[in-house]
Tab-separated table of C-alpha atoms in Angstrom:
chain	number	residue	atom	x	y	z
A	630	MET	CA	95.767	-128.249	196.940
A	631	GLY	CA	97.510	-129.805	199.918
A	632	VAL	CA	95.458	-128.119	202.653
A	633	VAL	CA	92.004	-128.106	201.003
A	634	GLY	CA	92.174	-130.873	198.397
A	635	LYS	CA	94.482	-133.084	200.531
A	636	LEU	CA	96.115	-134.461	197.391
A	637	PRO	CA	99.855	-134.734	196.563
A	638	ILE	CA	99.441	-132.722	193.370
A	639	ALA	CA	101.380	-129.581	192.471
A	640	LEU	CA	100.020	-126.679	190.420
A	641	ALA	CA	101.812	-124.419	187.954
A	642	PRO	CA	101.153	-122.661	184.612
A	643	GLY	CA	100.379	-125.285	181.951
A	644	MET	CA	103.190	-125.655	179.433
A	645	GLY	CA	100.938	-126.302	176.434
A	646	MET	CA	98.774	-123.319	177.306
A	647	ASN	CA	101.919	-121.203	177.722
A	648	ALA	CA	102.635	-121.678	174.018
A	649	TYR	CA	99.116	-120.569	173.040
A	650	PHE	CA	99.319	-117.732	175.552
A	651	THR	CA	102.654	-116.515	174.165
A	652	TYR	CA	102.168	-116.822	170.412
A	653	SER	CA	98.414	-116.324	170.034
A	654	VAL	CA	97.451	-114.061	172.931
A	655	VAL	CA	100.535	-111.926	173.504
A	656	GLY	CA	101.696	-112.232	169.901
A	657	CYS	CA	98.381	-110.837	168.675
A	658	HIS	CA	98.360	-108.007	171.241
A	659	LEU	CA	95.360	-109.403	173.108
A	660	LEU	CA	97.139	-109.738	176.446
A	661	ARG	CA	95.047	-107.419	178.591
A	662	ALA	CA	91.710	-108.719	177.350
A	663	CYS	CA	92.772	-112.353	177.575
A	664	ILE	CA	94.130	-111.988	181.089
A	665	VAL	CA	90.542	-111.174	181.995
A	666	GLY	CA	89.526	-114.269	180.020
A	667	VAL	CA	91.876	-116.415	182.071
A	668	GLU	CA	90.152	-115.241	185.229
A	669	ILE	CA	86.613	-115.636	183.867
A	670	GLN	CA	87.063	-119.111	182.383
A	671	ASP	CA	87.937	-120.740	185.674
A	672	ASN	CA	84.781	-119.656	187.343
A	673	SER	CA	82.830	-121.938	185.355
A	674	ALA	CA	95.487	-144.153	180.580
A	675	SER	CA	96.885	-141.857	178.468
A	676	THR	CA	98.768	-139.440	180.692
A	677	ARG	CA	101.358	-142.116	181.243
A	678	ALA	CA	102.073	-142.289	177.486
A	679	PHE	CA	102.313	-138.516	177.460
A	680	LEU	CA	104.802	-138.601	180.346
A	681	ALA	CA	106.923	-141.230	178.612
A	682	HIS	CA	106.921	-139.140	175.434
A	683	LEU	CA	108.081	-136.093	177.398
A	684	GLY	CA	110.949	-138.132	178.748
A	685	LEU	CA	111.954	-139.435	175.322
A	686	GLN	CA	111.890	-136.242	173.262
A	687	ALA	CA	114.576	-133.575	173.149
A	688	ALA	CA	112.969	-130.496	174.727
A	689	GLU	CA	112.316	-132.055	178.142
A	690	GLY	CA	113.899	-135.492	177.921
A	691	ILE	CA	116.819	-137.607	176.770
A	692	GLY	CA	116.427	-136.767	173.066
A	693	ALA	CA	115.864	-140.309	171.800
A	694	VAL	CA	112.775	-139.228	169.818
A	695	VAL	CA	112.821	-136.268	167.413
A	696	GLY	CA	110.584	-134.844	164.710
A	697	ASP	CA	110.470	-136.276	161.212
A	698	THR	CA	108.914	-134.752	158.114
A	699	ALA	CA	107.817	-138.129	156.766
A	700	THR	CA	106.785	-140.092	159.858
A	701	ILE	CA	106.053	-137.261	162.339
A	702	VAL	CA	108.489	-138.728	164.867
A	703	GLY	CA	111.642	-140.758	164.461
A	704	LEU	CA	114.697	-142.047	166.269
A	705	GLY	CA	117.042	-139.245	167.302
A	706	ALA	CA	120.000	-138.861	169.678
A	707	CYS	CA	122.208	-137.401	166.964
A	708	PRO	CA	125.060	-134.921	167.678
A	709	PRO	CA	124.631	-131.196	166.832
A	710	GLU	CA	126.411	-131.501	163.470
A	711	ASN	CA	123.713	-133.966	162.303
A	712	GLN	CA	120.733	-131.967	163.575
A	713	VAL	CA	118.568	-130.312	160.911
A	714	LEU	CA	116.168	-127.674	162.206
A	715	LEU	CA	112.505	-127.933	161.219
A	716	VAL	CA	111.137	-124.549	160.161
A	717	ALA	CA	107.725	-123.168	159.283
A	718	TYR	CA	107.708	-122.832	155.487
A	719	ASP	CA	105.303	-119.901	155.309
A	720	ASP	CA	105.166	-116.934	152.928
A	721	LEU	CA	107.827	-115.074	154.922
A	722	CYS	CA	110.201	-118.021	154.593
A	723	LYS	CA	109.346	-118.642	150.938
A	724	ASP	CA	109.535	-115.054	149.661
A	725	GLN	CA	112.120	-113.394	151.923
A	726	GLY	CA	114.105	-116.335	153.205
A	727	ILE	CA	113.268	-115.524	156.845
A	728	CYS	CA	112.465	-118.941	158.266
A	729	ILE	CA	111.506	-119.316	161.910
A	730	SER	CA	112.283	-122.487	163.859
A	731	GLY	CA	110.729	-123.481	167.146
A	732	GLY	CA	113.799	-125.497	168.106
A	733	ALA	CA	112.517	-128.852	166.839
A	734	TYR	CA	114.893	-130.795	164.635
A	735	THR	CA	115.330	-134.059	162.776
A	736	CYS	CA	118.460	-136.169	162.350
A	737	ASP	CA	120.497	-136.473	159.161
A	738	GLY	CA	122.626	-139.429	160.219
A	739	GLY	CA	124.408	-140.074	163.499
A	740	VAL	CA	121.329	-141.631	165.109
A	741	MET	CA	121.849	-142.806	168.705
A	742	THR	CA	125.401	-141.485	168.890
A	743	HIS	CA	124.908	-138.413	171.092
A	744	GLY	CA	126.483	-138.767	174.532
A	745	ARG	CA	123.702	-136.786	176.214
A	746	THR	CA	121.116	-139.395	175.295
A	747	TRP	CA	123.253	-142.239	176.611
A	748	LEU	CA	123.900	-140.249	179.774
A	749	GLY	CA	120.139	-139.862	180.160
A	750	ILE	CA	119.695	-143.615	179.670
A	751	LEU	CA	122.283	-144.163	182.409
A	752	GLY	CA	120.213	-141.992	184.725
A	753	LEU	CA	117.109	-143.987	183.810
A	754	MET	CA	118.879	-147.248	184.697
A	755	ILE	CA	120.108	-145.825	188.027
A	756	ILE	CA	116.580	-144.792	188.972
A	757	ALA	CA	115.153	-148.147	187.841
A	758	ILE	CA	117.687	-150.143	189.874
A	759	GLY	CA	117.069	-147.943	192.908
A	760	MET	CA	113.320	-148.496	192.604
A	761	THR	CA	113.910	-152.242	192.314
A	762	TYR	CA	115.485	-152.085	195.767
A	763	ARG	CA	112.611	-149.904	197.047
A	764	SER	CA	114.836	-146.867	197.579
A	765	LYS	CA	112.821	-143.672	197.984
A	766	LEU	CA	115.892	-141.666	196.975
A	767	SER	CA	116.269	-143.372	193.596
A	768	PHE	CA	115.034	-140.303	191.692
A	769	ILE	CA	117.485	-138.104	193.599
A	770	TYR	CA	120.357	-140.478	192.821
A	771	GLY	CA	119.633	-140.631	189.095
A	772	ILE	CA	118.812	-136.972	188.474
A	773	GLY	CA	121.547	-135.691	190.799
A	774	LEU	CA	124.382	-137.782	189.336
A	775	ILE	CA	123.526	-136.951	185.711
A	776	THR	CA	123.152	-133.257	186.572
A	777	VAL	CA	126.558	-133.048	188.264
A	778	ILE	CA	128.243	-134.820	185.328
A	779	SER	CA	126.569	-132.411	182.893
A	780	TRP	CA	127.839	-129.376	184.786
A	781	PHE	CA	131.489	-130.094	183.942
A	782	ARG	CA	132.478	-127.974	180.946
A	783	GLY	CA	135.779	-129.615	180.020
A	784	GLN	CA	138.710	-127.898	178.314
A	785	TYR	CA	138.247	-124.988	175.953
A	786	PRO	CA	137.230	-124.922	173.141
A	787	GLU	CA	135.857	-128.449	172.649
A	788	GLY	CA	134.330	-129.069	176.053
A	789	THR	CA	132.733	-132.386	176.957
A	790	PRO	CA	130.104	-133.860	174.621
A	791	VAL	CA	127.585	-134.072	177.463
A	792	THR	CA	128.035	-130.680	179.122
A	793	TYR	CA	125.093	-128.368	179.652
A	794	PHE	CA	127.452	-125.404	179.248
A	795	PRO	CA	129.206	-125.830	175.873
A	796	TYR	CA	131.602	-123.126	174.667
A	797	THR	CA	128.984	-121.443	172.506
A	798	ASP	CA	127.062	-118.208	172.916
A	799	GLU	CA	124.099	-120.079	174.393
A	800	GLY	CA	126.306	-122.243	176.623
A	801	ASN	CA	128.294	-119.256	177.876
A	802	ALA	CA	125.078	-117.400	178.714
A	803	ARG	CA	123.821	-120.425	180.665
A	804	PHE	CA	127.092	-120.670	182.579
A	805	GLU	CA	127.129	-116.973	183.481
A	806	TYR	CA	123.605	-117.268	184.851
A	807	PHE	CA	124.518	-120.500	186.663
A	808	LYS	CA	127.421	-118.793	188.440
A	809	LYS	CA	125.070	-116.318	190.091
A	810	VAL	CA	123.681	-119.148	192.275
A	811	VAL	CA	121.149	-116.742	193.806
A	812	ASP	CA	119.209	-114.255	191.728
A	813	ILE	CA	116.259	-112.059	192.636
A	814	THR	CA	114.210	-110.979	189.642
A	815	GLY	CA	112.578	-107.578	189.675
A	816	LEU	CA	108.864	-107.422	190.449
A	817	ASP	CA	108.050	-104.186	188.639
A	818	LEU	CA	105.739	-105.970	186.160
A	819	ILE	CA	104.245	-108.516	188.549
A	820	ILE	CA	100.760	-106.979	188.484
A	821	THR	CA	99.206	-107.126	185.034
A	822	PRO	CA	97.236	-104.124	183.752
A	823	PHE	CA	93.642	-104.912	182.850
A	824	THR	CA	91.329	-103.498	180.238
A	825	THR	CA	87.588	-103.187	179.719
A	826	ASN	CA	87.909	-103.748	175.951
A	827	LEU	CA	86.841	-107.381	175.696
A	828	ALA	CA	85.996	-107.446	171.993
A	829	ASN	CA	88.575	-110.141	171.253
A	830	ILE	CA	88.103	-112.255	174.352
A	831	GLY	CA	85.765	-114.922	172.919
A	832	LEU	CA	88.232	-117.247	171.190
A	833	ALA	CA	90.827	-117.066	173.964
A	834	LEU	CA	88.166	-117.616	176.631
A	835	PHE	CA	86.777	-120.745	174.969
A	836	THR	CA	90.218	-122.170	174.172
A	837	MET	CA	91.608	-121.724	177.667
A	838	LEU	CA	88.380	-122.986	179.250
A	839	TYR	CA	88.215	-126.367	177.544
A	840	VAL	CA	91.989	-126.930	177.487
A	841	ASP	CA	92.388	-126.200	181.197
A	842	PHE	CA	89.343	-128.276	182.141
A	843	LEU	CA	90.481	-131.299	180.143
A	844	ASP	CA	94.114	-130.990	181.243
A	845	THR	CA	93.093	-130.782	184.888
A	846	SER	CA	90.621	-133.665	184.566
A	847	GLY	CA	93.171	-135.910	182.886
A	848	THR	CA	95.838	-135.156	185.467
A	849	LEU	CA	93.608	-135.514	188.538
A	850	LEU	CA	92.094	-138.795	187.353
A	851	GLY	CA	95.461	-140.167	186.239
A	852	ILE	CA	97.171	-139.355	189.548
A	853	ALA	CA	94.202	-140.521	191.636
A	854	ASN	CA	94.050	-143.775	189.716
A	855	SER	CA	97.762	-144.427	190.274
A	856	MET	CA	97.144	-143.847	193.998
A	857	GLY	CA	94.324	-146.405	193.940
A	858	VAL	CA	91.722	-144.044	195.441
A	859	ILE	CA	89.151	-144.054	192.625
A	860	ASP	CA	85.906	-145.840	193.516
A	861	GLU	CA	83.699	-147.995	191.288
A	862	GLU	CA	81.841	-144.944	189.973
A	863	GLY	CA	85.057	-143.222	188.846
A	864	ASN	CA	85.104	-140.656	191.664
A	865	PHE	CA	87.682	-140.016	194.356
A	866	GLU	CA	87.544	-138.296	197.724
A	867	GLY	CA	88.289	-134.597	197.540
A	868	SER	CA	87.630	-134.268	193.794
A	869	THR	CA	85.317	-131.253	194.224
A	870	GLN	CA	87.836	-129.456	196.426
A	871	ALA	CA	90.639	-130.251	193.980
A	872	TYR	CA	88.756	-128.714	191.030
A	873	CYS	CA	87.854	-125.654	193.100
A	874	VAL	CA	91.463	-125.157	194.183
A	875	ASP	CA	92.654	-125.474	190.581
A	876	ALA	CA	90.088	-122.892	189.450
A	877	LEU	CA	90.958	-120.484	192.269
A	878	ALA	CA	94.668	-120.816	191.471
A	879	THR	CA	93.989	-119.790	187.872
A	880	MET	CA	92.004	-116.759	188.976
A	881	ILE	CA	94.788	-115.630	191.299
A	882	GLY	CA	97.449	-116.392	188.695
A	883	SER	CA	95.695	-114.188	186.163
A	884	LEU	CA	96.271	-111.198	188.432
A	885	PHE	CA	100.010	-111.703	187.918
A	886	GLY	CA	99.825	-112.160	184.149
A	887	LEU	CA	100.095	-115.958	184.136
A	888	SER	CA	98.401	-118.366	181.771
A	889	THR	CA	95.965	-120.907	183.222
A	890	ILE	CA	97.259	-122.682	186.330
A	891	THR	CA	96.746	-126.431	186.101
A	892	SER	CA	97.444	-129.560	188.104
A	893	TYR	CA	100.753	-130.984	186.947
A	894	ILE	CA	101.039	-134.550	185.648
A	895	GLU	CA	104.679	-134.611	186.828
A	896	SER	CA	103.185	-134.996	190.313
A	897	GLY	CA	103.058	-138.669	189.400
A	898	ALA	CA	106.783	-138.853	190.186
A	899	GLY	CA	106.043	-137.985	193.792
A	900	VAL	CA	103.200	-140.483	193.957
A	901	GLN	CA	105.461	-143.244	192.691
A	902	ALA	CA	107.992	-142.266	195.369
A	903	GLY	CA	105.344	-142.797	198.053
A	904	SER	CA	103.374	-139.527	198.293
A	905	LYS	CA	99.855	-140.102	199.585
A	906	THR	CA	98.742	-136.910	201.357
A	907	GLY	CA	98.435	-133.206	200.717
A	908	LEU	CA	101.559	-132.571	202.775
A	909	THR	CA	103.530	-133.267	199.606
A	910	ALA	CA	101.810	-130.395	197.791
A	911	VAL	CA	102.502	-128.092	200.759
A	912	PHE	CA	106.233	-128.859	200.613
A	913	VAL	CA	106.234	-128.497	196.809
A	914	GLY	CA	104.776	-125.009	197.236
A	915	PHE	CA	107.457	-124.201	199.801
A	916	TYR	CA	110.209	-125.435	197.498
A	917	PHE	CA	108.708	-123.428	194.635
A	918	PHE	CA	109.061	-120.350	196.814
A	919	ILE	CA	112.724	-121.155	197.526
A	920	ALA	CA	113.278	-121.822	193.830
A	921	ILE	CA	112.510	-118.162	193.116
A	922	PHE	CA	115.846	-117.238	194.697
A	923	PHE	CA	117.861	-120.262	193.493
A	924	ALA	CA	116.620	-120.165	189.912
A	925	PRO	CA	120.174	-120.112	188.432
A	926	ILE	CA	120.925	-123.512	189.995
A	927	LEU	CA	117.573	-125.201	189.384
A	928	SER	CA	117.211	-123.947	185.810
A	929	SER	CA	120.590	-125.520	185.034
A	930	ILE	CA	119.349	-129.080	185.565
A	931	PRO	CA	119.556	-130.498	182.007
A	932	PRO	CA	116.490	-132.110	180.400
A	933	TRP	CA	118.319	-135.409	179.803
A	934	ALA	CA	118.758	-135.702	183.586
A	935	ILE	CA	114.990	-135.501	184.119
A	936	GLY	CA	113.861	-137.504	181.078
A	937	GLY	CA	114.592	-140.901	182.616
A	938	ALA	CA	112.412	-140.104	185.640
A	939	LEU	CA	109.487	-139.128	183.402
A	940	ILE	CA	109.827	-142.339	181.374
A	941	LEU	CA	109.794	-144.501	184.488
A	942	VAL	CA	106.823	-142.691	185.997
A	943	GLY	CA	104.927	-143.148	182.745
A	944	ALA	CA	105.804	-146.844	182.690
A	945	LEU	CA	104.690	-147.416	186.270
A	946	MET	CA	101.431	-145.551	185.737
A	947	ALA	CA	100.662	-147.746	182.714
A	948	ARG	CA	99.364	-150.443	185.055
A	949	SER	CA	95.939	-148.772	184.868
A	950	LEU	CA	95.651	-149.913	181.232
A	951	THR	CA	94.685	-153.337	182.569
A	952	LYS	CA	91.381	-151.815	183.703
A	953	LEU	CA	90.441	-150.818	180.171
A	954	LYS	CA	87.616	-152.954	178.757
A	955	PHE	CA	89.278	-154.070	175.544
A	956	ASP	CA	86.429	-156.501	174.844
A	957	LYS	CA	84.066	-153.542	174.398
A	958	VAL	CA	84.725	-151.733	171.125
A	959	SER	CA	83.805	-148.219	172.252
A	960	HIS	CA	86.076	-148.495	175.297
A	961	ALA	CA	88.994	-149.991	173.370
A	962	ILE	CA	88.917	-147.423	170.535
A	963	SER	CA	88.411	-144.369	172.762
A	964	GLY	CA	91.120	-145.516	175.177
A	965	PHE	CA	93.582	-146.242	172.394
A	966	LEU	CA	92.949	-142.919	170.648
A	967	THR	CA	93.401	-141.033	173.900
A	968	MET	CA	96.661	-142.811	174.613
A	969	MET	CA	98.085	-142.173	171.140
A	970	VAL	CA	96.850	-138.628	170.451
A	971	MET	CA	98.248	-137.188	173.689
A	972	PRO	CA	101.949	-137.761	172.953
A	973	LEU	CA	101.648	-137.234	169.191
A	974	THR	CA	99.962	-133.824	169.597
A	975	TYR	CA	101.865	-132.910	172.778
A	976	SER	CA	98.554	-132.138	174.461
A	977	ILE	CA	96.542	-133.899	177.162
A	978	SER	CA	93.415	-131.984	176.159
A	979	TYR	CA	93.550	-133.078	172.509
A	980	GLY	CA	93.925	-136.690	173.611
A	981	LEU	CA	90.892	-136.425	175.876
A	982	LEU	CA	88.882	-134.790	173.102
A	983	ALA	CA	89.749	-137.648	170.739
A	984	GLY	CA	88.841	-140.293	173.298
A	985	ILE	CA	85.655	-138.690	174.581
A	986	GLY	CA	84.536	-137.723	171.078
A	987	SER	CA	84.994	-141.213	169.645
A	988	TYR	CA	83.220	-142.790	172.629
A	989	VAL	CA	80.231	-140.452	172.350
A	990	VAL	CA	79.929	-141.020	168.587
A	991	ILE	CA	80.125	-144.820	168.801
A	992	GLU	CA	77.789	-145.143	171.770
A	993	GLY	CA	75.419	-142.518	170.366
A	994	ILE	CA	75.071	-144.227	167.002
A	995	CYS	CA	74.572	-147.618	168.679
A	996	TRP	CA	71.860	-146.092	170.850
A	997	ILE	CA	70.095	-144.587	167.826
A	998	LEU	CA	70.268	-147.896	165.969
A	999	SER	CA	68.858	-149.685	169.007
A	1000	LEU	CA	65.730	-147.510	168.755
A	1001	VAL	CA	64.962	-149.093	165.379
A	1002	GLY	CA	65.645	-152.614	166.578
A	1003	LEU	CA	69.350	-152.995	165.703
A	1004	LYS	CA	70.861	-153.887	169.054
A	1005	ALA	CA	74.452	-154.934	169.604
A	1006	GLU	CA	74.822	-158.305	171.326
A	1007	ALA	CA	75.977	-157.856	174.895
A	1008	ASP	CA	76.146	-159.816	178.103
A	1009	ALA	CA	74.830	-158.740	181.477
A	1010	ASN	CA	77.890	-156.530	182.053
A	1011	GLY	CA	77.452	-154.664	178.780
A	1012	ASN	CA	80.349	-156.415	177.061
A	1013	ALA	CA	80.095	-157.721	173.536
A	1014	GLU	CA	79.149	-161.406	173.632
A	1015	PRO	CA	81.529	-163.615	171.618
A	1016	SER	CA	80.087	-165.841	168.960
A	1017	LYS	CA	79.856	-169.625	169.382
A	1018	THR	CA	82.699	-170.048	166.919
A	1019	ASP	CA	84.941	-167.762	168.958
A	1020	GLU	CA	84.147	-169.726	172.107
A	1021	GLN	CA	84.969	-172.996	170.442
A	1022	ILE	CA	88.229	-171.636	169.038
A	1023	GLY	CA	89.222	-170.316	172.444
A	1024	LYS	CA	88.490	-173.622	174.142
A	1025	ALA	CA	90.333	-175.553	171.471
A	1026	ARG	CA	93.442	-173.453	171.991
A	1027	MET	CA	93.281	-174.009	175.741
A	1028	GLY	CA	92.680	-177.735	175.359
A	1029	VAL	CA	89.322	-177.562	177.125
A	1030	ASP	CA	86.520	-179.964	176.301
A	1031	GLU	CA	82.998	-178.589	176.596
A	1032	GLU	CA	81.525	-181.588	178.391
A	1033	GLU	CA	84.375	-183.018	180.460
A	1034	GLY	CA	86.324	-179.829	181.300
A	1035	ILE	CA	90.028	-180.571	180.769
A	1036	GLU	CA	90.910	-182.784	177.840
A	1037	GLU	CA	93.243	-185.668	178.660
A	1038	ASP	CA	96.425	-186.129	176.633
A	1039	PRO	CA	96.360	-189.665	175.091
A	1040	ASP	CA	100.148	-189.878	175.320
A	1041	ILE	CA	100.118	-189.536	179.133
A	1042	PRO	CA	99.031	-192.710	180.993
A	1043	ALA	CA	96.197	-192.353	183.482
A	1044	GLN	CA	97.264	-192.157	187.126
């Protein structure tokens, strides 16, 4: 991406697609056929809300937002003793009492009392203050300080309330892995076996095709827009090369058993720090290579240390919302749906489908109605023309007279 596409965008296996890949492809014993599907499929304003949501929720952020059975999401940051796991109430859970949880939870009291969340908020404030003073190391300051604080375990058996290594089975396992510092994982399964039995490839092929295409499109356009390189027609220099590199990366990744490789929206953090060229992507690739050996250290960076950075990047990228044509109904509705569906469904592709689908339906129906003479009122720019009453109300609120321009206040003597 850095050498050919010349963009500061990193690539890695898509997290949303990893879930589908794990539970639907591997879980249904379709791995070999679908690995072929991964390779085949890549031959052929909203991201900022998604980023902010990542930073706010518990899995990859500060834990201020959690699941809720009544309202989908709710305020969280509760300590472990107040966390209630959300489970899939299927037949296995109902009949045999074997209930499986994906790790999501809701809070039964103790909202906004967990020290980890407040520590994450502290990191957010440190980064924000550093950015106010134009410091390019603000992200390092915030993430680094919170990470170091979280690495202290405290005295046994209580530990500190913000430690990443509590005195539990999970915490002890994390700490043992952390102490290795350097670890080289075996490569005996690095090359995935293939199969010629492609009877079950159809569904996986279609799913990974449209999800990867929409994820990549949303990320590339979102990052390019934040860099200010998109022209009036919605294109940016190097877009063709960027898509080709993304597709080639997926094809190569499939040889090693990976799900679809996609451009990562977290690249926006680098852009906000000043990244403008493909040299950033080259260094990211180099650091990824180093990370293979220092995985015990890097995997021990807690999510609440990173959440603040994601929130700030999402906030800074939100400036592009000002370019949305809110005075045109199809633009306003499609943009709003895209922005809301992404974080609520935890998927960039679903958000794009909602936005594109609603835009096509609205514009398509208006076009059909125009064929029979029912045309929507619009000005020369294609925007809905306000009624005379709306114009008069707007001028009245601004104190503007139609004939004389600015209305004089009778209480102020003429100069």
